[in-house]
CSV table of C-alpha atoms and ligand atoms in Angstrom, one decimal:
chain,number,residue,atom,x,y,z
A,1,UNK,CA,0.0,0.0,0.0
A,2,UNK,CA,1.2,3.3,-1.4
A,3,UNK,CA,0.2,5.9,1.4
A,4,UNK,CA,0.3,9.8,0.1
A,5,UNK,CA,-1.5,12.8,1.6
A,6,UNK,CA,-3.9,15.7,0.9
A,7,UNK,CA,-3.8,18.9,2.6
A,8,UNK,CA,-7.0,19.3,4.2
A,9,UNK,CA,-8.9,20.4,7.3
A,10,UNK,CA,-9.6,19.2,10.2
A,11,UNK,CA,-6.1,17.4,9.5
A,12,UNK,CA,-4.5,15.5,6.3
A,13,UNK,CA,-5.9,12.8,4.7
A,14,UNK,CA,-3.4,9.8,4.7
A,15,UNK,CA,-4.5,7.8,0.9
A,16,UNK,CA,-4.0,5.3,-1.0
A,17,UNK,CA,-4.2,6.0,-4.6
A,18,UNK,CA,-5.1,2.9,-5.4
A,19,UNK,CA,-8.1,2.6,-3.2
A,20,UNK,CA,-9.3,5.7,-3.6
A,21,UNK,CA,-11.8,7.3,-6.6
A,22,UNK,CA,-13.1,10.8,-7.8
A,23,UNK,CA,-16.5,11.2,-7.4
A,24,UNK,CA,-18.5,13.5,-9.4
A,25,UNK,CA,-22.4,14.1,-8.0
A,26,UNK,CA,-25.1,15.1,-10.1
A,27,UNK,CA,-22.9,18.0,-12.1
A,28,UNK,CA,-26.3,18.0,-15.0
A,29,UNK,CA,-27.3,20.5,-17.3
A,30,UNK,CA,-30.4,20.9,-15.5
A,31,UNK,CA,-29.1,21.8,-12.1
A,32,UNK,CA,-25.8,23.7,-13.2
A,33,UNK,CA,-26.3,25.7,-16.4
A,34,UNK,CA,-28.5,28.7,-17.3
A,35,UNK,CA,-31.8,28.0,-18.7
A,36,UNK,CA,-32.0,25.0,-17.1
A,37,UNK,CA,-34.7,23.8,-14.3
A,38,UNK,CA,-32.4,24.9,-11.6
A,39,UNK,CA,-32.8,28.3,-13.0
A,40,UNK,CA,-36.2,28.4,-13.7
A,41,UNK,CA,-36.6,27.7,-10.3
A,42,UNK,CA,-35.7,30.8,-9.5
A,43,UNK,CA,-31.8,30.1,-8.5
A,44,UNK,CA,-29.0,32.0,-9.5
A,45,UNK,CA,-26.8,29.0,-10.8
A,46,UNK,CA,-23.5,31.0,-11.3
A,47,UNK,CA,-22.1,29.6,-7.9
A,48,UNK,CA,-22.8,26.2,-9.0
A,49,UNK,CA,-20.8,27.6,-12.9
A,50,UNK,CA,-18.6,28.3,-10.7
A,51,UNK,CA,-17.3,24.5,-9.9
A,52,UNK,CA,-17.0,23.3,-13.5
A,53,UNK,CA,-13.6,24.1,-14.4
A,54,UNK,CA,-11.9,23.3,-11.2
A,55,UNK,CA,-13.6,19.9,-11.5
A,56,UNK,CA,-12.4,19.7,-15.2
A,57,UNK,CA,-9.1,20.0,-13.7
A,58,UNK,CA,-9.3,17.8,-10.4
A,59,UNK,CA,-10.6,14.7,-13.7
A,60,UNK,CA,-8.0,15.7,-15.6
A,61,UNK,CA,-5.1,15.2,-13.1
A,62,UNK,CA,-7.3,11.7,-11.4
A,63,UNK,CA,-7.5,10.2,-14.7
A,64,UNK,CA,-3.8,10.7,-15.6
A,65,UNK,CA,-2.6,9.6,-11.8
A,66,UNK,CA,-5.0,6.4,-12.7
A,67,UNK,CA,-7.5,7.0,-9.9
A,68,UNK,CA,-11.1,6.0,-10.8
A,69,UNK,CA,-13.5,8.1,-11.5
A,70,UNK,CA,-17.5,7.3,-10.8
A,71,UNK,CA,-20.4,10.0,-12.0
A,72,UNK,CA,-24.0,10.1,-10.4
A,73,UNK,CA,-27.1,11.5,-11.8
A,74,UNK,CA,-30.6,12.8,-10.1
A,75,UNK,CA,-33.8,11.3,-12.1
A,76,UNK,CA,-36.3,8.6,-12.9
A,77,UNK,CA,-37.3,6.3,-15.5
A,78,UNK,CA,-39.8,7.8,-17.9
A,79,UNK,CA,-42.5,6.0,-16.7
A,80,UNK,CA,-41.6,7.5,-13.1
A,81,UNK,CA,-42.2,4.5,-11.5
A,82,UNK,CA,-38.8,5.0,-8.8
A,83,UNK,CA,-40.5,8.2,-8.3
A,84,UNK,CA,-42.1,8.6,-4.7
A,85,UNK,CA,-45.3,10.6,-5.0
A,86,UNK,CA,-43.9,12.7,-2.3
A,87,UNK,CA,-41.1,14.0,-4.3
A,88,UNK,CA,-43.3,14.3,-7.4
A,89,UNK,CA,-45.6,16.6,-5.1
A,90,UNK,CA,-43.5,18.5,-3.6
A,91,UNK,CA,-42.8,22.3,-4.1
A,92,UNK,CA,-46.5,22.5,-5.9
A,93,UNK,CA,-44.5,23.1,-8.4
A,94,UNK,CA,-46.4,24.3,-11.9
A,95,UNK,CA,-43.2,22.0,-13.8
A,96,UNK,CA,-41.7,19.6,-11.6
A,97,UNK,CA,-40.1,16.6,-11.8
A,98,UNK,CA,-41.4,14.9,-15.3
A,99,UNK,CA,-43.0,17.6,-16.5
A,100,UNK,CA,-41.9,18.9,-20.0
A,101,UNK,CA,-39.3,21.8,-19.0
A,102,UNK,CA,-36.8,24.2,-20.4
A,103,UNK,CA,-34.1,21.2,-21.9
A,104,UNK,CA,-36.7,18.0,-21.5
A,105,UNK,CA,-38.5,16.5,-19.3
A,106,UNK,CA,-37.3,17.3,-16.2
A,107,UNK,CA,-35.2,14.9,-13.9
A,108,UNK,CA,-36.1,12.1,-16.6
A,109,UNK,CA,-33.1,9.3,-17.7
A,110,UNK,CA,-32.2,10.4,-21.0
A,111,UNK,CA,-33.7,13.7,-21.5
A,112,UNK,CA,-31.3,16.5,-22.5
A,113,UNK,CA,-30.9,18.4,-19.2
A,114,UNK,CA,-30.7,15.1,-17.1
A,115,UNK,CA,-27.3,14.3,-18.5
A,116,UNK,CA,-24.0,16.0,-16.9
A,117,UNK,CA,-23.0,19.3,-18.6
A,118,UNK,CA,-20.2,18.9,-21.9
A,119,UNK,CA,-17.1,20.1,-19.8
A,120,UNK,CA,-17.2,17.0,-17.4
A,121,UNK,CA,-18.5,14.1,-19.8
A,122,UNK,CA,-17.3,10.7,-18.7
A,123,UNK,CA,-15.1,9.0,-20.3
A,124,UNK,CA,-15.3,4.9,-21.6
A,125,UNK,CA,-14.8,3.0,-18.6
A,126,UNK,CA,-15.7,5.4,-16.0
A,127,UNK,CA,-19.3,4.0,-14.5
A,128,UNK,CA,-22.6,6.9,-14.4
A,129,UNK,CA,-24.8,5.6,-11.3
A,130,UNK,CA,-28.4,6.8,-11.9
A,131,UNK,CA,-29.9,7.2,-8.7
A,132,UNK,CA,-33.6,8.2,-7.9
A,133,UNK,CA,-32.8,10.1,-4.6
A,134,UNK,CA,-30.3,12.5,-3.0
A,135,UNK,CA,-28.1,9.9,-1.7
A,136,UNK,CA,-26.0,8.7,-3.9
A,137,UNK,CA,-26.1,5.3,-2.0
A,138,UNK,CA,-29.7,4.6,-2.1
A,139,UNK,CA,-31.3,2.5,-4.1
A,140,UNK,CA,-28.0,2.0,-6.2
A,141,UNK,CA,-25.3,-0.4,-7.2
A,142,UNK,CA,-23.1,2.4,-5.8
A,143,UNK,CA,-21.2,0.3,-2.7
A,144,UNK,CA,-21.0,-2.7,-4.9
A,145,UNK,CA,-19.0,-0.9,-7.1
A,146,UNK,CA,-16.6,0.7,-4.6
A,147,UNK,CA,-16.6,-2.4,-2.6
A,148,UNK,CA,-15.9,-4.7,-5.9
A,149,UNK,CA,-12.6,-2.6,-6.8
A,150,UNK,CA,-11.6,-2.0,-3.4
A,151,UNK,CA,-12.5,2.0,-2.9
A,152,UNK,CA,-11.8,3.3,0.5
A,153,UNK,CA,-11.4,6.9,0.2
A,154,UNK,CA,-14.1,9.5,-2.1
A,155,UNK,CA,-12.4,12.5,-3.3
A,156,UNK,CA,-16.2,14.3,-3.6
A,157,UNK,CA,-17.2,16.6,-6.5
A,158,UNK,CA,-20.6,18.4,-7.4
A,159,UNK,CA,-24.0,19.9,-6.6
A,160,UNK,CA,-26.0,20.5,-4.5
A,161,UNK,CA,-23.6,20.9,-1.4
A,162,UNK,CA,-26.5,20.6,1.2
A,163,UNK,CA,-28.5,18.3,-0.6
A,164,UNK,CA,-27.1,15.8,-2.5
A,165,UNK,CA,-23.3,16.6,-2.2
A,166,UNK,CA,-24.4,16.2,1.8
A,167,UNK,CA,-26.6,13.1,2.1
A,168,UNK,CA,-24.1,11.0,-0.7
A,169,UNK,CA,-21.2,12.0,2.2
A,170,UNK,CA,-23.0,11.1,5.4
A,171,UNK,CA,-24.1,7.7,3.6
A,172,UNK,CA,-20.7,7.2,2.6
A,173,UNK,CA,-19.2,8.0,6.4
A,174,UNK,CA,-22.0,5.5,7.9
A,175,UNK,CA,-20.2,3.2,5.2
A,176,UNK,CA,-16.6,2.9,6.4
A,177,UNK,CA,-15.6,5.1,3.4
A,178,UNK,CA,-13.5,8.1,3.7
A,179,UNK,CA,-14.7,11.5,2.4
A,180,UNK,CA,-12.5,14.7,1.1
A,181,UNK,CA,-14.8,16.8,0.0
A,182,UNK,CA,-13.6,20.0,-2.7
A,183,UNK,CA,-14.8,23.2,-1.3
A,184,UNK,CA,-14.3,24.7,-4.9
A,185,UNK,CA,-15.4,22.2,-6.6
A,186,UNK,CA,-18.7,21.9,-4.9
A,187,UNK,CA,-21.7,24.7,-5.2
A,188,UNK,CA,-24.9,25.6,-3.5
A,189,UNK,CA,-27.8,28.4,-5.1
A,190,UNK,CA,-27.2,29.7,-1.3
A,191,UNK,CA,-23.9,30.9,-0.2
A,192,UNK,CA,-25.0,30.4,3.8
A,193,UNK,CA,-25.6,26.5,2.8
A,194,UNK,CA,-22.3,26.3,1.0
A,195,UNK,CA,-20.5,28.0,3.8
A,196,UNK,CA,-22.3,25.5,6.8
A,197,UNK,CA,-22.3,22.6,4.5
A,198,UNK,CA,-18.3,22.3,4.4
A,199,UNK,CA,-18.0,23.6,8.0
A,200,UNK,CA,-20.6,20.4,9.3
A,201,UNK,CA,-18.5,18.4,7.9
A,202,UNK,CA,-15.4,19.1,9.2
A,203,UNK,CA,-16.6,19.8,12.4
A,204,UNK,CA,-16.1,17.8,15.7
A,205,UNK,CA,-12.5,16.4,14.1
A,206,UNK,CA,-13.9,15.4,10.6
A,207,UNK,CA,-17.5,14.2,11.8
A,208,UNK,CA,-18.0,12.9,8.3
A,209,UNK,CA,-15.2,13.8,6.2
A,210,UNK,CA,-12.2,16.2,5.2
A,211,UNK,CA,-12.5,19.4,3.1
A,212,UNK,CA,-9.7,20.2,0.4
A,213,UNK,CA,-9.6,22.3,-2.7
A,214,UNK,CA,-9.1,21.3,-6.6
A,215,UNK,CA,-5.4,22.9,-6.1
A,216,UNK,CA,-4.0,21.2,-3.3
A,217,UNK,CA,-5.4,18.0,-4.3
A,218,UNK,CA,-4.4,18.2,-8.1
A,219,UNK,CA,-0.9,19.1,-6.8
A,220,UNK,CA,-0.6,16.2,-5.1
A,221,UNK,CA,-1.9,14.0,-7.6
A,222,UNK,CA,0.3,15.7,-10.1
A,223,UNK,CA,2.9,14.7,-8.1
A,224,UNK,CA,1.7,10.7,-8.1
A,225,UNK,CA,1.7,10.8,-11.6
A,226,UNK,CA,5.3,12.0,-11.8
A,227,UNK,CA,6.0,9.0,-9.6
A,228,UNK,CA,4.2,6.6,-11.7
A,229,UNK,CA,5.9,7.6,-15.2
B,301,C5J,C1,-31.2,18.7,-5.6
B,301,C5J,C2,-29.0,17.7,-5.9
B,301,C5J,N1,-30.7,19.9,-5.1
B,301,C5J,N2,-28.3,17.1,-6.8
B,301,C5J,N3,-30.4,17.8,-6.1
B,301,C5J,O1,-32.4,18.6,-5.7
B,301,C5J,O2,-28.5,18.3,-5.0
């Protein structure tokens, strides 16, 4: 075992980059870019812009240090059968979830704005979970994966911080699994939720995780990779 380690707070994160993976949460056209639902929502979605290209850059420098690399998406089958009626109901919303919205049918598989935005597009080889709930462990083949190629530690990506950035990182700490979350590479519509999100989780001594940046963490896998070649 190969140990290495990120800056990070509370302390640094001792890995192993061979049992660790970059995990990229629900970074979809709908949530992230303008004139998608997250806008027409209401929500200002330049903070969540905002995480793109440091992400492109925290991909680029996993995939060339060899680290895996998993993607999630939010939605339901057409038919929205995975879909509780609680979430379809909530908000009253007049276009909600599988209703026909600004780049298809909102939160549906295969629809236009359910797909993650150009900039981060996986690559062959690099597993999309489709998961119907903010958890990125519920309801999914997600653990099976991480468990199958031996994943201990989740360098965490994506939107929304509180929501589904949050409940994918508490599932994952119940889990055994070992969190550094990307405070640029992670966005919220609300700037108080961004700033308590990362604090919360690396309260109490790291209650459920660590919390890096892109820069410090694609230094240091920049770094791996010079070791490698
Ligand atoms: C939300 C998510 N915010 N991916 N989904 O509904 O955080």
């Amino acid at each position: 075992m190969a140990t290495h380690t990120f800056p990070a707070e509370p302390y640094p994160l001792e890995f192993d980059p061979e049992s660790t993976a970059l995990l990229v949460i629900d970074m979809q056209r709908d949530f992230v870019n303008p004139g998608g639902f997250g806008e027409m929502l209401g929500n200002d979605v330049t903070p969540l812009r905002s995480t793109v290209e440091p992400t492109r850059r925290v991909l680029e420098a996993a995939r060339a240090a060899g680290l895996f690399v998993i993607y999630t998406r939010e939605g339901h089958r057409p038919d929205l059968a995975d879909a509780p009626p609680t979430k379809l109901a909530r908000g009253h919303l007049a276009c909600g979830i599988g209703d026909q919205g600004p780049m298809g049918r909102v939160l549906v598989r295969g629809e236009y704005g359910h797909d993650i935005v150009d900039e981060l597009q996986p690559q062959e080889g690099e597993p999309i979970i489709d998961k119907p709930g903010k958890g990125s462990f519920y309801a999914t083949d997600l653990e099976l994966i991480l468990r199958n190629r031996g994943i201990k530690t989740l360098i965490i990506t994506g939107v929304t911080t509180e929501v589904c950035v949050h409940t994918t990182v508490r599932e994952a700490n119940d889990r055994g699994f070992e969190c550094i979350v990307l405070e640029d590479c992670v966005g919220s519509y609300f700037p108080e939720f961004q700033e308590m999100g990362l604090r919360m989780i690396k309260a109490q001594g790291g209650i459920f995780g660590w919390v890096s940046n892109s820069s410090d963490v694609v230094s240091v896998l920049q770094r791996l990779e010079k070791v490698a070649a």
